PDB file of C-alpha atoms in Angstrom:
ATOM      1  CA  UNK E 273     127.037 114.133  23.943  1.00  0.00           C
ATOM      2  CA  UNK E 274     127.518 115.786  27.113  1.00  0.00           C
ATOM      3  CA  UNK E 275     125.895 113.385  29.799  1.00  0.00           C
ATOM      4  CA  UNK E 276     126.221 115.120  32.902  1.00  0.00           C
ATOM      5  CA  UNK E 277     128.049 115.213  36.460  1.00  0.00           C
ATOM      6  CA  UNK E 278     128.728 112.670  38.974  1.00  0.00           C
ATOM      7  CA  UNK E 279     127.992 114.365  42.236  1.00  0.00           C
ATOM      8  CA  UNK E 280     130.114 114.429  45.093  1.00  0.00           C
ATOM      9  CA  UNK E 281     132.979 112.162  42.888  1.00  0.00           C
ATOM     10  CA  UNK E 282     134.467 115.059  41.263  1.00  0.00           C
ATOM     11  CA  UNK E 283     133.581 114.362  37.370  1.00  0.00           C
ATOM     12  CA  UNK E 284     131.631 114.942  34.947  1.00  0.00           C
ATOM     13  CA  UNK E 285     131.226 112.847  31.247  1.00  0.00           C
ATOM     14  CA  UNK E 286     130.143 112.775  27.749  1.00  0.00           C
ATOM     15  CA  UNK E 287     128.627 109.625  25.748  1.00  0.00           C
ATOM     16  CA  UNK E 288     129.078 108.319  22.387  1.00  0.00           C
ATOM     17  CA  UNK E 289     127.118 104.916  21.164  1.00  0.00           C
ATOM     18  CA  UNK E 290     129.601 102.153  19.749  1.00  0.00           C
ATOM     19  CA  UNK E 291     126.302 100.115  19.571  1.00  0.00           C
ATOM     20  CA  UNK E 292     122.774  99.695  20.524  1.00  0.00           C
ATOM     21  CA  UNK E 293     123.551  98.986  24.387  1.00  0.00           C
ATOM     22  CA  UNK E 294     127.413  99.669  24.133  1.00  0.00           C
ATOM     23  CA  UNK E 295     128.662 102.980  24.615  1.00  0.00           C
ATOM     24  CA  UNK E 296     131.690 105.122  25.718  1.00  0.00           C
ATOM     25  CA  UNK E 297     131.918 107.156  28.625  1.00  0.00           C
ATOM     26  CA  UNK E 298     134.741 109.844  28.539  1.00  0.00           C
ATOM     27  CA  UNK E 299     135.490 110.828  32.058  1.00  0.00           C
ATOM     28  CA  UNK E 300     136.533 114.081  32.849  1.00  0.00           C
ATOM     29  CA  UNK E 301     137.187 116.779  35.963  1.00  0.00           C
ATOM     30  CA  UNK E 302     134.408 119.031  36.957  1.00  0.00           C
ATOM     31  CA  UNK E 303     135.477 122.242  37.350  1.00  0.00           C
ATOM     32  CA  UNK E 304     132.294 123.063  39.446  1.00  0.00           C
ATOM     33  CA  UNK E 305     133.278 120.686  42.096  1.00  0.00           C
ATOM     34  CA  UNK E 306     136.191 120.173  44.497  1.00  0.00           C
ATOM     35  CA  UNK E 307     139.038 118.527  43.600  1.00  0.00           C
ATOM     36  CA  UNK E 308     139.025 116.785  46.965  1.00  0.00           C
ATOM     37  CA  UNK E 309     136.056 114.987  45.993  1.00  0.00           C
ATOM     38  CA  UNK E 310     138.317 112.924  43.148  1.00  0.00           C
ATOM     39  CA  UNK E 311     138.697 109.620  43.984  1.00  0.00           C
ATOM     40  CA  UNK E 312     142.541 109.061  44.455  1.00  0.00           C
ATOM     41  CA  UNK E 313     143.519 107.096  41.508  1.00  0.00           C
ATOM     42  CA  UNK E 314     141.656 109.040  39.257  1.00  0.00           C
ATOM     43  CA  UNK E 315     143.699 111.865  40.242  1.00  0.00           C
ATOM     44  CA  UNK E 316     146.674 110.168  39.652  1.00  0.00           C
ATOM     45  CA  UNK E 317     145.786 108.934  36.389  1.00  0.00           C
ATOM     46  CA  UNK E 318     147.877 110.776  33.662  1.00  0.00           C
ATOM     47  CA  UNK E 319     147.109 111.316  29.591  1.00  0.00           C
ATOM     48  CA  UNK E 320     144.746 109.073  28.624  1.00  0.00           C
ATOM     49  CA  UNK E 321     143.216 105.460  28.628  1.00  0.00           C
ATOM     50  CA  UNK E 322     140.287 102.723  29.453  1.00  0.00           C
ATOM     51  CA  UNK E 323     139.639 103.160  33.003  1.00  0.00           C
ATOM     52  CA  UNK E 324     136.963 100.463  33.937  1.00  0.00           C
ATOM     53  CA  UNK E 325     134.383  98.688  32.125  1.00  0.00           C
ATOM     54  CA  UNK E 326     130.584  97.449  32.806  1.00  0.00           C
ATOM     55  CA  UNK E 327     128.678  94.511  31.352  1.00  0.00           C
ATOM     56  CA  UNK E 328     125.049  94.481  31.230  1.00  0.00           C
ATOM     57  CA  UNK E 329     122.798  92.519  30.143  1.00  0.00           C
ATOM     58  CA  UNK E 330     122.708  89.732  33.027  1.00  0.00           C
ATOM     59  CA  UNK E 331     120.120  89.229  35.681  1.00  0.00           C
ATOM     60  CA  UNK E 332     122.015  90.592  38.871  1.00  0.00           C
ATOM     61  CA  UNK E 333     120.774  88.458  41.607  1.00  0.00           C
ATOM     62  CA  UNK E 334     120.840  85.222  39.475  1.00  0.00           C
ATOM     63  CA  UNK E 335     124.749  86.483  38.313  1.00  0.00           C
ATOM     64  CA  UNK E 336     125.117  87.225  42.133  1.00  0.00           C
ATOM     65  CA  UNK E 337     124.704  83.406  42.914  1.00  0.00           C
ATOM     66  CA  UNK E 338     126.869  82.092  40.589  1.00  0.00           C
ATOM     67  CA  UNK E 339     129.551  84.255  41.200  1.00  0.00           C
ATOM     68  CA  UNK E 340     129.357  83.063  44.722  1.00  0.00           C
ATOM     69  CA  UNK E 341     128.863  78.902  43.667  1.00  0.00           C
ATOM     70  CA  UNK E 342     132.161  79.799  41.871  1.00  0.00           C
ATOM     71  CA  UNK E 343     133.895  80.761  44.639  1.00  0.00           C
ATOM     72  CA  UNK E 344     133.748  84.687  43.604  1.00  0.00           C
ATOM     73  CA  UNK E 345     133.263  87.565  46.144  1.00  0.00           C
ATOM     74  CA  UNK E 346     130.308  89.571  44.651  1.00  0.00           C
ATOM     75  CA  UNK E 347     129.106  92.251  46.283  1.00  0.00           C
ATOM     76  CA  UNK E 348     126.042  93.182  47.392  1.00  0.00           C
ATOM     77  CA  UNK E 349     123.020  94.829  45.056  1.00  0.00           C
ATOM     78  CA  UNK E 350     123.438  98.471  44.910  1.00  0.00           C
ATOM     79  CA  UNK E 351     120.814 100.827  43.177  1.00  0.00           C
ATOM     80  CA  UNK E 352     121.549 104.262  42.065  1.00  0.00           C
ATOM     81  CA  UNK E 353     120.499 107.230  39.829  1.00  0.00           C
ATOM     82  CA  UNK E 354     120.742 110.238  38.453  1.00  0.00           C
ATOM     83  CA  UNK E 355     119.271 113.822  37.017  1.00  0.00           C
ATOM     84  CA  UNK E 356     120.253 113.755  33.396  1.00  0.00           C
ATOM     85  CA  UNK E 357     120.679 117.354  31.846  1.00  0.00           C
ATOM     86  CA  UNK E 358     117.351 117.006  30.501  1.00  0.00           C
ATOM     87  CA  UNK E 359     115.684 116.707  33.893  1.00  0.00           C
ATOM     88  CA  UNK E 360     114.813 112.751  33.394  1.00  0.00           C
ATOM     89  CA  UNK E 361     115.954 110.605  35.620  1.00  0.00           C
ATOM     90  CA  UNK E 362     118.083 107.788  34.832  1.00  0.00           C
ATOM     91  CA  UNK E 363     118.386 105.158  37.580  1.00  0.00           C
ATOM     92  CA  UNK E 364     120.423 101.897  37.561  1.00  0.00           C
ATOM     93  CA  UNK E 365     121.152  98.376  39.680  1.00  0.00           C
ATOM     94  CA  UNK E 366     125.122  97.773  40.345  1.00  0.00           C
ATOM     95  CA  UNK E 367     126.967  94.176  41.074  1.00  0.00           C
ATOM     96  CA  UNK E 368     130.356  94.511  41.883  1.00  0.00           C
ATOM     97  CA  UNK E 369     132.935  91.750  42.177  1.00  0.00           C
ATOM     98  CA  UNK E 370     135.299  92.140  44.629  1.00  0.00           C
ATOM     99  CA  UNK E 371     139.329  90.388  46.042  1.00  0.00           C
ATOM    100  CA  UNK E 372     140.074  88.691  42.723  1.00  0.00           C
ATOM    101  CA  UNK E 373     143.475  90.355  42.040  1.00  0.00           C
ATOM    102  CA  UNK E 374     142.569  91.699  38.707  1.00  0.00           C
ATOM    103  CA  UNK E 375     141.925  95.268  39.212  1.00  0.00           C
ATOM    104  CA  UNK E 376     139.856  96.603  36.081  1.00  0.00           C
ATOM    105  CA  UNK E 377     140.204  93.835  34.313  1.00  0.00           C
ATOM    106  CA  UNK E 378     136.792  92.293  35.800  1.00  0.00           C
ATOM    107  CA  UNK E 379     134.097  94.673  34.995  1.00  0.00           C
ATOM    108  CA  UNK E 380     131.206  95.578  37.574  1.00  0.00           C
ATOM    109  CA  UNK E 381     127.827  94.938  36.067  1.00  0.00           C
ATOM    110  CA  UNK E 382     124.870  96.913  35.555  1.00  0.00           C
ATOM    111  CA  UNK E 383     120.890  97.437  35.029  1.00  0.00           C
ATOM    112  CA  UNK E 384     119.352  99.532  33.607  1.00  0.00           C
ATOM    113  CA  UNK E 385     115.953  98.693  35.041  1.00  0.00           C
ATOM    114  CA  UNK E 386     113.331 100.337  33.257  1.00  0.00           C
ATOM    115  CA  UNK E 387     115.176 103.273  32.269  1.00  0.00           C
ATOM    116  CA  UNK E 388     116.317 104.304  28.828  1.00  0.00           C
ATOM    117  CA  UNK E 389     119.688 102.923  27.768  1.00  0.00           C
ATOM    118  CA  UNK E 390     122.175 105.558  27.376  1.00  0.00           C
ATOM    119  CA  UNK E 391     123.585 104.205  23.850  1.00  0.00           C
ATOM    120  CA  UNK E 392     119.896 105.338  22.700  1.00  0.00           C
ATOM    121  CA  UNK E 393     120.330 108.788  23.266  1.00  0.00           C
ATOM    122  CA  UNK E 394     124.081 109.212  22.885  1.00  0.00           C
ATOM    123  CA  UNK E 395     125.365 109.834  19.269  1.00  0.00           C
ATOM    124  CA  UNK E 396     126.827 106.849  17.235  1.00  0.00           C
ATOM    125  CA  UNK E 397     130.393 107.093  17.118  1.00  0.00           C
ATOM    126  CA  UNK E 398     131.584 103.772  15.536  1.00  0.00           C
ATOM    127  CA  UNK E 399     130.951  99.904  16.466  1.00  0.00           C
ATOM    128  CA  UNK E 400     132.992  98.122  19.520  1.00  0.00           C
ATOM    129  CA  UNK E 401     134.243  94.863  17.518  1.00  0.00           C
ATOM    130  CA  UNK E 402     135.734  93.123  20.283  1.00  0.00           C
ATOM    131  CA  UNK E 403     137.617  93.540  23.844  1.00  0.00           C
ATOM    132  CA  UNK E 404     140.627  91.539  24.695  1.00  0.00           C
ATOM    133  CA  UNK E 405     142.432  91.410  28.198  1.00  0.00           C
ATOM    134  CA  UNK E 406     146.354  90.491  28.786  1.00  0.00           C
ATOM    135  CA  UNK E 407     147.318  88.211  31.924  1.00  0.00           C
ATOM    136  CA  UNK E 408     150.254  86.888  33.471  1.00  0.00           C
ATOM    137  CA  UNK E 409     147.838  84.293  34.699  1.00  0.00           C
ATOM    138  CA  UNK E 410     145.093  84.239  31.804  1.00  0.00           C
ATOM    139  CA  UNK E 411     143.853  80.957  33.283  1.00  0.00           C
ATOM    140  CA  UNK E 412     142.761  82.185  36.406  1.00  0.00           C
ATOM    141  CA  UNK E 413     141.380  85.244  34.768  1.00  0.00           C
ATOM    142  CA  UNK E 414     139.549  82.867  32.007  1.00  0.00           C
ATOM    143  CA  UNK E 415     138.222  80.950  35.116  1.00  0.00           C
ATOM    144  CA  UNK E 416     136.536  84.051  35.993  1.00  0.00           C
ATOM    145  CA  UNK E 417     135.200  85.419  32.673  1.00  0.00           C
ATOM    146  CA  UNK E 418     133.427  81.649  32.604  1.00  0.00           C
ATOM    147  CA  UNK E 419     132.033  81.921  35.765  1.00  0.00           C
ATOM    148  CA  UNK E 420     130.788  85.309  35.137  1.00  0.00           C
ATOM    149  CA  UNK E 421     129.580  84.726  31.575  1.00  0.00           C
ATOM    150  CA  UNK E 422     132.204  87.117  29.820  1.00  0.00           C
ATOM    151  CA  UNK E 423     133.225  86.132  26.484  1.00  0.00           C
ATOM    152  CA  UNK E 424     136.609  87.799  26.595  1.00  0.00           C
ATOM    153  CA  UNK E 425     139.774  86.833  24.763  1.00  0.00           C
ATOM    154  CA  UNK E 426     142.694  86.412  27.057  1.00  0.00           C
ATOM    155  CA  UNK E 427     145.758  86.118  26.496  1.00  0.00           C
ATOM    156  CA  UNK E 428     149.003  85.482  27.723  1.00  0.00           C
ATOM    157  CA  UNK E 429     151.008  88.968  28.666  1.00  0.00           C
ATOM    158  CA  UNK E 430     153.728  90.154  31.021  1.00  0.00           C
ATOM    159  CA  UNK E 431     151.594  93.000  32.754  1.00  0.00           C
ATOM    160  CA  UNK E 432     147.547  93.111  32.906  1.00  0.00           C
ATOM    161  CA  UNK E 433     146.129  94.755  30.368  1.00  0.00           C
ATOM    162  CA  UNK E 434     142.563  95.346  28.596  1.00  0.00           C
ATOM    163  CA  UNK E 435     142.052  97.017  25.179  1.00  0.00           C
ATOM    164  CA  UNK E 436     139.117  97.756  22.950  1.00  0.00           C
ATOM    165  CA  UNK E 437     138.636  97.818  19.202  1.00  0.00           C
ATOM    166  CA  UNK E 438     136.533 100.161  18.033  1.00  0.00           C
ATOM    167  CA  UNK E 439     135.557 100.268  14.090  1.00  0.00           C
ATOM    168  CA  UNK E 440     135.023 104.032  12.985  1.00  0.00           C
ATOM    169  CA  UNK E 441     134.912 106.069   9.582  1.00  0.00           C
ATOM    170  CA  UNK E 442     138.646 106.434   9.748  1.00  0.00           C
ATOM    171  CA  UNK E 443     139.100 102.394  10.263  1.00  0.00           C
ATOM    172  CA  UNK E 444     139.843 100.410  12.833  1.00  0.00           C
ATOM    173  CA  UNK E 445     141.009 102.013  16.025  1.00  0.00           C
ATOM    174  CA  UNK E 446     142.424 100.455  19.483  1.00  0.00           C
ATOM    175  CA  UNK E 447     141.699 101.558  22.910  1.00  0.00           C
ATOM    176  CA  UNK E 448     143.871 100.507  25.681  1.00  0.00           C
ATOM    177  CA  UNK E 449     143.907 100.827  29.374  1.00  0.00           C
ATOM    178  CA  UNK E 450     146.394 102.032  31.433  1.00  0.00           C
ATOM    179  CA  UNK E 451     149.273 101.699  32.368  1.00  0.00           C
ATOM    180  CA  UNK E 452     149.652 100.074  35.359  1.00  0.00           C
ATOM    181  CA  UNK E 453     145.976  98.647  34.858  1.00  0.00           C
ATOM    182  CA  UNK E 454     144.092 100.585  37.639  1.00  0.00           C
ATOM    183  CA  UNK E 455     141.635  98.609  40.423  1.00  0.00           C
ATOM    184  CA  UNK E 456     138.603  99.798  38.294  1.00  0.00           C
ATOM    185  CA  UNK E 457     135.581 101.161  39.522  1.00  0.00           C
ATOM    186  CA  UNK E 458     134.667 100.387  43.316  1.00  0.00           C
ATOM    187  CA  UNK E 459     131.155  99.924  43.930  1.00  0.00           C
ATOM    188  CA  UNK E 460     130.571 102.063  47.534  1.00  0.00           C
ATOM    189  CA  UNK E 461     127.697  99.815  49.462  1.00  0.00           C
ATOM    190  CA  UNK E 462     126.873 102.318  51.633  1.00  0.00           C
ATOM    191  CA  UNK E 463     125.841 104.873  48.645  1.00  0.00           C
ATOM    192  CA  UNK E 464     122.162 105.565  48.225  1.00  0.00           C
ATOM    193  CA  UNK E 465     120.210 106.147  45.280  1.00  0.00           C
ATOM    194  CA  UNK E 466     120.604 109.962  45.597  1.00  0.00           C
ATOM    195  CA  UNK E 467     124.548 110.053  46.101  1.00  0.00           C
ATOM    196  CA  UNK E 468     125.475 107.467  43.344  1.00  0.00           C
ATOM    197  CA  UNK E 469     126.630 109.636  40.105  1.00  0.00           C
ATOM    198  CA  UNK E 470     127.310 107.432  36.994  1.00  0.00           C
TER     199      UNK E 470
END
């Protein structure tokens, strides 16, 4: 389902529910907006492959603390929004962890307030049956999942990686990131609710 644009970052997506509150955002260019406004990895990003990921779920301020008792860098609350196709608003609450060295592999997290999750509205497209990241230092990056309440398989891997299974009609199907892993989504602080586009 198409979901809309991301104003002033260059993209636009579509939505399909692997769950009741899990779902997959395809990310694409947006012809109706300059290229310049592409962030610069995604423009470098060729074929195809898990970009970032989100985890919801958590209350933000209370995961805020303990991600800074553990000795994480967590960013600061960010709230954002935006026009959905069908002129409802969808707004949003972003926590963003920052200077761990893992790139994508550590998600940013989200709420959804009060708003309407987008797995309701998006069309089922299969279950997400598990995620599992790679590590050259799986410890460290276990260290992190605890503190951040993530429970991720890692394992043990010569070059960072993150994949998704995804069960479907036509069986069992693998997503995987790529290839270096990229640095994930950054969370802008400065971004108000109007210029945030997710």
């Amino acid at each position: 389902m198409y979901g809309g644009v991301h104003p002033g970052e260059g993209t636009c997506n579509s939505l399909l529910a692997l769950g009741d509150t899990t779902y997959l955002e395809i990310l694409a260019r947006d012809p109706a907006q300059s290229e310049a406004c592409l962030d610069a990895e995604i423009r470098s990003l060729n074929g195809s492959g898990l970009y970032h990921w989100a985890a919801s779920g958590a209350d933000l301020a209370g995961l805020r603390s303990k991600a800074e008792a553990g000795g994480l860098d967590a960013g600061e609350l960010v709230t954002g929004g935006r026009t959905l196709p069908n002129g409802n608003w969808l707004g949003w609450k972003l926590l963003g962890i920052r200077n761990h060295g893992f790139g994508a592999l550590v998600p940013f997290f989200i709420d959804w307030m009060n708003g309407e999750h987008p797995a309701q509205t998006a069309p089922r497209g299969g279950r997400l049956m598990k995620l599992e990241a790679g590590s050259p230092e799986p410890e460290r990056l276990r260290h992190i999942y605890r503190i951040l309440n993530l429970d991720i398989v890692v394992t043990n891997a010569a070059a960072p990686s993150l994949s998704a299974i995804v069960e479907c009609r036509s069986g069992q199907q693998v997503l995987r990131m790529f290839d270096p892993a990229p640095r994930g989504y950054v969370i802008r602080e400065e971004y108000t609710h109007a210029k945030i586009g997710r």
